[in-house]
Short mmCIF file of C-alpha atoms in Angstrom, two decimals:
data_model
loop_
_atom_site.label_atom_id
_atom_site.label_comp_id
_atom_site.label_asym_id
_atom_site.label_seq_id
_atom_site.Cartn_x
_atom_site.Cartn_y
_atom_site.Cartn_z
CA MET A 1 3.53 25.25 16.13
CA VAL A 2 1.63 23.07 13.57
CA ASP A 3 0.14 23.68 10.45
CA ASN A 4 -2.80 23.75 11.08
CA THR A 5 -3.79 24.22 7.05
CA LEU A 6 -1.57 20.50 6.62
CA THR A 7 -4.41 18.33 5.75
CA GLU A 8 -6.05 20.61 3.17
CA LYS A 9 -2.83 20.43 1.24
CA VAL A 10 -1.29 17.61 -0.95
CA LEU A 11 -0.39 15.27 1.75
CA LEU A 12 2.70 12.49 1.75
CA ALA A 13 3.43 10.27 4.46
CA THR A 14 7.35 8.26 4.25
CA GLY A 15 7.84 5.65 7.09
CA GLY A 16 10.44 2.54 6.43
CA TYR A 17 14.38 1.68 9.36
CA ASP A 18 14.50 5.19 11.49
CA HIS A 19 11.91 5.34 13.28
CA THR A 20 10.97 8.41 12.07
CA ILE A 21 7.20 9.21 9.92
CA LYS A 22 7.07 12.44 7.77
CA LEU A 23 4.43 13.94 6.32
CA TRP A 24 5.04 16.93 3.56
CA HIS A 25 3.39 18.93 1.68
CA ALA A 26 3.98 16.97 -1.87
CA ASN A 27 3.71 19.40 -4.08
CA THR A 28 6.06 21.54 -2.79
CA GLY A 29 8.73 19.15 -1.06
CA VAL A 30 9.11 20.62 1.94
CA CYS A 31 9.28 18.15 5.73
CA ASN A 32 5.90 19.95 7.72
CA ARG A 33 6.24 17.73 11.31
CA SER A 34 8.77 14.28 12.03
CA LEU A 35 6.33 11.75 13.59
CA THR A 36 8.61 8.69 16.78
CA HIS A 37 7.32 5.21 15.64
CA LEU A 38 10.12 3.96 18.51
CA ASP A 39 9.27 -0.27 19.17
CA SER A 40 10.26 -0.52 15.41
CA GLN A 41 9.58 -0.34 11.52
CA VAL A 42 7.18 0.99 9.71
CA ASN A 43 5.79 -1.14 6.68
CA ALA A 44 2.38 0.17 5.72
CA LEU A 45 1.44 3.28 6.20
CA GLU A 46 -2.34 4.43 5.20
CA ILE A 47 -4.14 7.97 5.76
CA THR A 48 -8.34 7.02 7.05
CA PRO A 49 -10.20 8.47 4.50
CA ASP A 50 -11.39 12.01 6.30
CA ARG A 51 -7.74 12.74 6.06
CA GLN A 52 -8.31 13.15 9.92
CA LEU A 53 -5.49 10.26 11.14
CA LEU A 54 -2.68 8.35 10.33
CA ALA A 55 -2.60 4.91 10.50
CA ALA A 56 1.01 2.95 10.70
CA ALA A 57 1.12 -0.48 10.46
CA GLY A 58 4.99 -2.14 12.71
CA PHE A 59 6.26 -5.32 14.66
CA GLN A 60 2.87 -6.36 16.65
CA HIS A 61 0.87 -3.53 16.86
CA ILE A 62 -0.82 -0.57 14.54
CA ARG A 63 0.07 2.96 15.32
CA MET A 64 -2.93 6.09 15.34
CA TYR A 65 -1.77 9.38 14.67
CA ASP A 66 -3.77 12.55 14.08
CA LEU A 67 -2.84 14.85 11.67
CA ASN A 68 -3.93 17.95 12.73
CA SER A 69 -2.14 18.85 16.13
CA SER A 70 1.70 18.65 16.92
CA ASN A 71 1.92 15.65 19.08
CA PRO A 72 4.22 13.34 17.74
CA ASN A 73 3.12 10.46 19.38
CA PRO A 74 0.32 8.07 18.95
CA ILE A 75 -3.01 8.40 19.97
CA LEU A 76 -4.43 4.69 20.13
CA ASN A 77 -2.48 2.18 19.91
CA TYR A 78 -4.29 -1.75 18.03
CA GLU A 79 -2.42 -4.13 19.75
CA GLY A 80 -2.16 -7.90 20.16
CA ILE A 81 -0.69 -9.03 16.84
CA SER A 82 1.61 -11.60 17.31
CA LYS A 83 4.67 -11.00 14.51
CA ASN A 84 4.32 -7.36 12.29
CA ILE A 85 1.91 -6.66 9.70
CA THR A 86 1.61 -6.19 7.28
CA GLY A 87 -0.93 -4.00 5.35
CA VAL A 88 -3.22 -2.14 6.25
CA GLY A 89 -6.67 -0.35 5.38
CA PHE A 90 -9.67 1.18 5.69
CA HIS A 91 -13.61 1.54 4.63
CA GLU A 92 -14.38 4.47 2.35
CA ASP A 93 -16.33 5.68 4.94
CA GLY A 94 -13.89 5.43 7.69
CA LYS A 95 -16.10 2.56 9.82
CA TRP A 96 -13.30 0.11 9.86
CA MET A 97 -9.94 -1.01 9.02
CA PHE A 98 -8.67 -3.76 8.14
CA THR A 99 -4.76 -5.53 8.54
CA CYS A 100 -2.51 -8.17 7.24
CA GLY A 101 0.39 -9.55 8.28
CA GLU A 102 2.59 -12.79 9.26
CA ASP A 103 0.68 -14.22 11.23
CA CYS A 104 -0.92 -16.21 9.28
CA SER A 105 -4.31 -12.95 9.79
CA ALA A 106 -6.25 -10.72 8.50
CA ARG A 107 -8.29 -9.07 10.74
CA VAL A 108 -10.95 -6.06 10.39
CA TRP A 109 -11.31 -3.90 13.25
CA ASP A 110 -14.51 -1.65 14.27
CA LEU A 111 -13.02 1.84 14.00
CA ARG A 112 -16.64 3.44 16.42
CA SER A 113 -15.60 0.49 19.09
CA ARG A 114 -13.37 1.35 21.98
CA ASN A 115 -12.21 -1.80 23.93
CA LEU A 116 -9.36 -1.70 20.33
CA GLN A 117 -9.72 -4.97 19.84
CA CYS A 118 -10.03 -6.68 15.85
CA GLN A 119 -14.19 -7.86 15.41
CA ARG A 120 -12.98 -10.09 12.87
CA ILE A 121 -9.52 -12.93 11.36
CA PHE A 122 -9.40 -14.09 8.30
CA GLN A 123 -6.42 -17.39 9.07
CA THR A 124 -5.38 -18.60 6.63
CA THR A 125 -2.23 -21.55 6.40
CA ALA A 126 0.91 -18.95 5.65
CA PRO A 127 1.84 -15.33 7.51
CA ILE A 128 -0.04 -12.74 4.49
CA THR A 129 1.69 -11.16 2.36
CA SER A 130 -0.46 -8.05 1.18
CA ILE A 131 -4.27 -7.10 1.34
CA CYS A 132 -6.24 -4.72 -0.86
CA LEU A 133 -10.59 -3.89 -0.43
CA HIS A 134 -12.60 -4.64 -3.52
CA PRO A 135 -14.72 -0.98 -4.51
CA ASN A 136 -17.61 -2.97 -3.59
CA GLN A 137 -16.64 -2.11 0.68
CA GLY A 138 -17.17 -5.95 0.96
CA GLU A 139 -14.97 -7.87 -0.47
CA LEU A 140 -10.95 -8.08 1.16
CA ILE A 141 -8.72 -9.72 -1.12
CA LEU A 142 -5.52 -11.55 0.15
CA GLY A 143 -2.01 -12.53 -0.87
CA ASP A 144 0.34 -15.18 1.02
CA GLN A 145 3.92 -16.59 1.54
CA SER A 146 2.33 -19.36 0.17
CA GLY A 147 1.69 -18.32 -2.89
CA LEU A 148 -2.45 -17.98 -2.56
CA LEU A 149 -4.56 -15.46 -3.45
CA HIS A 150 -7.05 -15.23 -1.08
CA LEU A 151 -10.42 -13.56 -2.49
CA TRP A 152 -12.21 -13.18 1.23
CA ASP A 153 -16.24 -11.75 1.32
CA LEU A 154 -17.47 -9.97 4.82
CA LYS A 155 -20.99 -10.55 4.22
CA THR A 156 -21.48 -14.13 3.40
CA ASP A 157 -17.68 -15.34 5.06
CA HIS A 158 -17.06 -17.68 2.11
CA ASN A 159 -13.21 -17.37 0.92
CA GLU A 160 -12.02 -18.95 -2.63
CA GLN A 161 -8.49 -19.18 -2.87
CA LEU A 162 -6.52 -18.67 -5.78
CA ILE A 163 -2.74 -20.11 -6.95
CA PRO A 164 -1.10 -18.31 -9.78
CA GLU A 165 2.22 -19.75 -9.18
CA VAL A 166 3.48 -22.34 -8.12
CA ASP A 167 6.84 -22.08 -5.28
CA ALA A 168 6.57 -18.73 -5.54
CA SER A 169 5.43 -16.37 -2.67
CA ILE A 170 3.43 -13.44 -3.67
CA GLN A 171 3.88 -10.08 -2.23
CA CYS A 172 1.88 -7.34 -3.34
CA VAL A 173 -1.54 -7.83 -4.74
CA ALA A 174 -4.22 -4.46 -5.70
CA ILE A 175 -7.21 -4.25 -8.03
CA ASP A 176 -7.92 -1.34 -9.60
CA SER A 177 -10.83 1.26 -8.89
CA SER A 178 -13.62 0.65 -11.54
CA ALA A 179 -13.17 -3.42 -9.84
CA ASN A 180 -12.24 -4.59 -13.85
CA TYR A 181 -8.62 -6.48 -12.67
CA VAL A 182 -7.14 -7.47 -10.34
CA ALA A 183 -3.09 -7.98 -10.26
CA SER A 184 0.17 -9.85 -8.50
CA VAL A 185 3.99 -9.48 -8.00
CA ASN A 186 5.46 -12.93 -7.39
CA ASN A 187 9.04 -13.14 -5.96
CA LYS A 188 10.64 -14.30 -8.60
CA GLY A 189 9.37 -11.25 -10.67
CA ASN A 190 5.91 -11.91 -12.33
CA CYS A 191 3.37 -10.10 -12.05
CA TYR A 192 -0.21 -11.94 -13.10
CA LEU A 193 -3.97 -10.20 -13.59
CA TRP A 194 -7.33 -11.66 -13.91
CA SER A 195 -10.58 -10.06 -14.44
CA TYR A 196 -14.26 -10.52 -13.29
CA ASN A 197 -15.76 -12.70 -15.49
CA GLY A 198 -19.64 -10.99 -16.54
CA ASN A 199 -21.17 -10.93 -13.04
CA GLY A 200 -19.16 -9.25 -11.70
CA THR A 201 -18.15 -12.09 -8.94
CA ARG A 202 -15.68 -14.43 -10.25
CA LEU A 203 -11.79 -13.43 -11.73
CA SER A 204 -10.65 -14.62 -15.15
CA PRO A 205 -7.08 -15.55 -16.36
CA GLU A 206 -6.20 -12.79 -17.26
CA HIS A 207 -2.45 -12.02 -18.34
CA LYS A 208 1.10 -12.49 -17.18
CA MET A 209 3.73 -10.63 -17.22
CA ASN A 210 7.83 -10.77 -16.44
CA ALA A 211 7.59 -7.90 -14.81
CA HIS A 212 11.05 -7.86 -13.54
CA ARG A 213 13.92 -10.00 -13.28
CA LYS A 214 14.47 -9.64 -9.51
CA TYR A 215 11.94 -9.90 -6.61
CA GLY A 216 8.65 -8.02 -6.72
CA LEU A 217 7.68 -6.22 -4.32
CA HIS A 218 4.31 -3.56 -5.10
CA CYS A 219 1.95 -3.43 -7.54
CA LYS A 220 -0.76 -0.56 -7.99
CA PHE A 221 -3.32 0.32 -10.23
CA SER A 222 -3.85 4.46 -11.22
CA PRO A 223 -7.14 6.11 -10.01
CA ASP A 224 -7.97 6.07 -13.69
CA SER A 225 -7.75 2.01 -14.19
CA THR A 226 -5.07 3.02 -17.28
CA LEU A 227 -1.56 2.14 -15.95
CA LEU A 228 -0.35 -0.70 -13.51
CA VAL A 229 3.02 -0.34 -11.59
CA THR A 230 5.46 -3.37 -10.71
CA THR A 231 8.06 -2.37 -8.24
CA SER A 232 11.55 -4.76 -8.08
CA ALA A 233 15.09 -5.79 -5.78
CA ASP A 234 15.86 -4.42 -9.43
CA GLN A 235 15.86 -1.12 -8.09
CA SER A 236 13.26 0.37 -10.85
CA ALA A 237 9.57 0.78 -11.33
CA PHE A 238 8.07 -0.42 -14.30
CA ILE A 239 4.58 1.22 -15.56
CA TRP A 240 2.30 -0.80 -17.70
CA LYS A 241 -0.65 0.70 -19.81
CA THR A 242 -3.74 -2.01 -18.86
CA SER A 243 -5.28 -1.80 -21.91
CA ASP A 244 -2.66 -3.97 -23.70
CA PHE A 245 -0.46 -4.73 -20.78
CA SER A 246 2.27 -2.85 -22.68
CA LEU A 247 5.30 -1.05 -21.42
CA LYS A 248 5.30 2.70 -20.98
CA GLN A 249 7.25 4.13 -19.05
CA GLU A 250 10.75 2.94 -16.89
CA LEU A 251 12.15 4.93 -13.60
CA LYS A 252 14.60 4.40 -12.77
CA ASP A 253 17.61 6.44 -10.70
CA GLU A 254 20.94 4.90 -9.49
CA ARG A 255 20.27 5.92 -6.50
CA GLN A 256 17.48 4.57 -6.25
CA ARG A 257 18.13 0.58 -4.68
CA TRP A 258 14.17 -1.67 -3.46
CA VAL A 259 11.72 -0.14 -4.69
CA TRP A 260 8.87 -0.55 -1.40
CA ASP A 261 6.19 1.15 -1.92
CA THR A 262 4.02 3.55 -4.81
CA ALA A 263 1.34 5.86 -5.34
CA PHE A 264 -0.49 8.03 -8.61
CA SER A 265 -1.36 11.07 -8.22
CA ASN A 266 -4.89 11.89 -8.36
CA ASP A 267 -5.25 12.66 -12.05
CA SER A 268 -2.99 9.58 -12.78
CA GLU A 269 0.03 11.72 -14.18
CA HIS A 270 2.21 11.78 -11.54
CA LEU A 271 3.38 8.37 -9.65
CA LEU A 272 5.89 9.06 -5.57
CA THR A 273 8.06 5.97 -5.02
CA ALA A 274 10.09 5.00 -1.90
CA SER A 275 12.99 3.03 -1.72
CA SER A 276 15.61 1.23 0.03
CA ASP A 277 18.17 4.53 -0.08
CA GLY A 278 15.56 6.34 2.39
CA MET A 279 14.57 8.33 -0.37
CA ALA A 280 10.99 9.60 -1.64
CA ARG A 281 10.78 10.60 -5.45
CA LEU A 282 8.06 12.36 -7.81
CA TRP A 283 8.40 10.77 -11.24
CA ASN A 284 6.52 12.11 -13.50
CA VAL A 285 4.88 9.43 -15.83
CA GLU A 286 5.08 10.90 -19.18
CA SER A 287 8.37 11.54 -19.33
CA GLY A 288 10.10 9.80 -16.37
CA ASN A 289 11.10 11.83 -14.34
CA ILE A 290 12.08 12.41 -11.29
CA GLU A 291 10.84 16.24 -10.51
CA ARG A 292 10.76 16.23 -6.75
CA GLU A 293 13.02 14.22 -3.91
CA TYR A 294 11.99 14.57 -0.49
CA GLU A 295 15.16 13.05 1.24
CA GLY A 296 16.30 12.83 5.81
CA HIS A 297 14.89 9.42 5.95
CA GLN A 298 18.78 8.19 7.43
CA LYS A 299 17.78 4.49 7.13
CA SER A 300 15.52 2.76 4.22
CA LEU A 301 11.85 4.05 2.71
CA THR A 302 9.69 0.85 2.92
CA ALA A 303 6.53 2.74 2.70
CA LEU A 304 3.94 6.25 2.34
CA ALA A 305 0.96 6.70 2.06
CA PHE A 306 -0.61 10.30 -0.20
CA CYS A 307 -3.60 12.29 -0.04
CA ASP A 308 -5.17 14.69 -2.58
CA PRO A 309 -7.72 16.71 -0.79
CA TYR A 310 -9.19 17.65 -4.09
CA SER A 311 -10.07 14.12 -5.05
#
């Protein structure tokens, strides 16, 4: 019997290469449900703002699962994409979904439409590795394998491009909740930060960090905008202070391997990580200690999604 209070609890979803998505009570470490994702690996996960659905991005499709039922199978399938979908997210009111992928395109999907077709497409010349939504809900920020950072204004359809580093693939992009900073990490382990200028419309270079010695994988700002986490193939997650870009904490475990995805708690005091050893971990940001491990997947974890009902 399904726990109908699942979305009232602190919820963690994890997925990767074992064709299973697991839903956990994050504060207890108990796995509540397992969902089937048979078609492919899971590249990205995101929970809708109303906490009713979970989106799973895979190869050629996005599957939507009902978080409040015992059904282990997807209830909606968004298809018509030729390659891997690498990123997924939602408008704050849940009106539309955005995705990006290796087919060199970003898409906007109207979730109120019954035809399950995308309404807008943004084309690039290289596979898109990452996408995030500006807090103003009107601009998408994308990074691609050619090293370009794209700023797509959804209202005017205007776009701008930045090249932080030549001959380096952008692996992840992020923007903080206050819209002060945009960050990217690349395959050389470097992290670039930009700040919005006075009128909030243009990005100016702010800082460069040689964050990791190996392949960079992921970056994300904390909800209070004071911290930035970067992860890498060097089996670590580094937490940086945004006040001066100094290193605050190194999160590392000898079993961890590549760290693919992260999520901060809403108080910015804890960090969840997903890594290639098939484990998700909950870290204390201040002490750097592991407080909980979520064990149960049989292969690499590449994606997680987290929500707190009290946010």
